[in-house]
Amino acid sequence: MPTAASMEKIVALCKRRGFVFQSSEIYGGLNGFWDYGPLGVELKRNVKEAWWRDMITSHDEFSVPAGAPSAFSMVGLDCSLIMHPQVWKCSGHYDLFHDMMSDCRETKRRFRFDQIRGRWVKGTRDPKGRPRVYIMTDADTPEAGLEDTVVRACKFFDIRRKDAETGLVFETPGMVGLSPRDELALVLVPGAGETGTLTPPREFNLMFKTTIGALGGAEDAAFLRPETAQGMFVNFKNVLDTQRVRVPFGIAQMGKSFRNEITPRNFTFRSREFEQMEMEFFCHPDQSRAWYQYWRDRRYQWYLALGLKSERLRLRDHAADELSHYSVGTADVEYAFPFCEPGEFGELEGVAHRGDFDLRSHMEGKLVRDASGALAVELGENGKPRHPGSGKDLVYFDDQSRERYVPHVIEPAAGADRATLAFLCEAYHEDQQPDEKGEPQSRVVLKLHPRLAPLKVAVLPLVKKDGMPELGLELFREFKRAGIPAYFDQQAAIGKRYRRQDEIGTPWCITVDGQSLSDQTVTLRDRDSLEQVRLPRDRVVAEIADRLRG
Ligand code: GAP
């Protein structure tokens, strides 16, 4: 019976086989930063390549894809990481892209206010008669940190561990509705000796600041981009003027983004440096609802086609109070990662209907919603735009209908690291398979979609003699010449070599044996079905190429 993935096992496999390492590990690591190892870099490149190919290079602008309102064009872009600071003022990131956080005066640790979770505890034998205390957990949920909570509660209320059941009263798991003023004073932070060490929550902008040039004055401050999206908006006119595209069309970009996350966690899921795969789709306002529906469904299907199972993948529409400042409708593609509590999901991609917010903001100045809900330029004390836009005309002129309008935007915004992690989690399986002697052996297997697998094929001579290695090497080189990532391995028993490949997700193994030398055939083994078929050796490269094309 296959065993489901656990986060610990996936993290351990990533380290053991060179998928993901902690950044700067030899110096103790750097929280929120990760390095992709030799296999991880291939896996993530394949995820990005699949996205780019499906969105851009294989797109046919002359046909109407199933479910789309019309045919459309797609182009790519690769913008600088540092953009003009005004971009972030008009986009809203400068004013609004923040989390509320609290600092512990004693331990010097910093917490996101909405993540201060714990257990409400009273010590019935507390000699000081203290009121309830929120024992804050270091774990992701109050439930997971229960034992730690009990130990720290005993210490705080001066109760022996064996008396915990009679001496402590646990009233509520979680800290729903924690009020900044009163209840924050009752929180006991991990590592602190007393309650009341947390500062009132304050805003913390998530953008990484940097300085341009040698002088380093206030006017030289800039930001590492917190999203790739703005590059597409500020280049809207450049693309229109240089490419033969008409609305509707999309501009796609993938690349690094940086967010100074207060609590990076869950492996690569919430990092401070990560890669996004974003597309801004410009359409006529009257058609924007239909396009929103199209992209929401199409992006969900993309993950299914690459192997995520529908029982762990969902498309969730945001409630009105969850929408970002720019959004008039958003749906998230979410995956039930192993670190999620039962029934909970983590976001893979947001598909947002952004209306005309972005193009208008970059034309007119930062927009806010007025009392009627309409977007209007936010004014400063002097009555002028608080953050002036570029003043450039980003209105679209349709030379066929003679209509002028600001296009609406649908934005499918995905994370390459989160997608990579989800594919890894879905692929991870443990099972028992018989070895060469028929003895059951436990195996870890990554059932990655062949498009995503770092290596597509391994060539394995059965023994290291009788011309088998030479024939194997010839085949290996043929794969390389055909552009198919291949691996040659002649060390250890064949069963062990199969298991090495299964563990890193190689879909096929080619074995060269004694018969290969006499009749020029080899065996082709499938990672998932374990089926082995014999093929003429001169057909095997074409066979793998066919299978990769699906
Ligand atoms: N332009 C819209 C935008 O950036 P977002 O929901 O903030 O929207 C889009 O980000 C995607 O980027 C997320 O769905 C997620 O996959 C990825 N992402 C965001 N923050 C991340 C982080 N700290 N670490 C890893 N991936 C992240």
Short mmCIF file of N, CA and C in Angstrom, two decimals, residues 102 113 116 132 134 175-187 199-201:
data_model
loop_
_atom_site.label_atom_id
_atom_site.label_comp_id
_atom_site.label_asym_id
_atom_site.label_seq_id
_atom_site.Cartn_x
_atom_site.Cartn_y
_atom_site.Cartn_z
N SER A 102 4.26 42.26 15.47
CA SER A 102 4.56 42.57 16.87
C SER A 102 5.95 42.06 17.19
N PHE A 113 1.17 39.55 13.26
CA PHE A 113 0.11 39.65 14.25
C PHE A 113 -0.96 38.57 14.04
N ILE A 116 -0.13 35.06 15.58
CA ILE A 116 0.10 34.83 17.01
C ILE A 116 -1.00 33.89 17.49
N ARG A 132 -6.05 34.21 33.04
CA ARG A 132 -5.71 33.37 31.88
C ARG A 132 -4.48 33.92 31.17
N TYR A 134 -2.27 33.39 27.33
CA TYR A 134 -2.20 32.74 26.02
C TYR A 134 -0.79 32.22 25.85
N MET A 175 -6.45 31.51 18.99
CA MET A 175 -6.61 32.83 19.61
C MET A 175 -7.47 33.68 18.72
N VAL A 176 -8.68 33.23 18.54
CA VAL A 176 -9.57 33.93 17.63
C VAL A 176 -9.92 35.28 18.24
N GLY A 177 -9.83 36.31 17.42
CA GLY A 177 -10.27 37.63 17.86
C GLY A 177 -9.36 38.28 18.89
N LEU A 178 -8.09 37.95 18.87
CA LEU A 178 -7.13 38.57 19.79
C LEU A 178 -7.16 40.08 19.60
N SER A 179 -7.38 40.81 20.67
CA SER A 179 -7.45 42.26 20.49
C SER A 179 -6.08 42.86 20.81
N PRO A 180 -5.63 43.80 19.98
CA PRO A 180 -4.27 44.32 20.13
C PRO A 180 -4.00 44.87 21.52
N ARG A 181 -4.97 45.58 22.10
CA ARG A 181 -4.67 46.28 23.33
C ARG A 181 -4.67 45.37 24.56
N ASP A 182 -5.78 44.68 24.80
CA ASP A 182 -5.92 43.96 26.07
C ASP A 182 -5.27 42.59 26.03
N GLU A 183 -5.65 41.80 25.02
CA GLU A 183 -5.25 40.40 25.08
C GLU A 183 -3.80 40.18 24.70
N LEU A 184 -3.24 41.10 23.93
CA LEU A 184 -1.83 40.97 23.58
C LEU A 184 -0.96 40.94 24.84
N ALA A 185 -1.41 41.64 25.87
CA ALA A 185 -0.66 41.71 27.14
C ALA A 185 -0.66 40.36 27.86
N LEU A 186 -1.55 39.45 27.44
CA LEU A 186 -1.63 38.15 28.13
C LEU A 186 -0.87 37.05 27.40
N VAL A 187 -0.17 37.43 26.32
CA VAL A 187 0.52 36.41 25.52
C VAL A 187 1.89 36.08 26.11
N THR A 199 5.06 44.04 21.62
CA THR A 199 4.72 45.44 21.32
C THR A 199 3.38 45.47 20.59
N PRO A 200 2.64 46.60 20.64
CA PRO A 200 1.42 46.69 19.84
C PRO A 200 1.77 46.47 18.37
N PRO A 201 0.85 45.87 17.61
CA PRO A 201 1.17 45.60 16.20
C PRO A 201 1.40 46.89 15.42
#
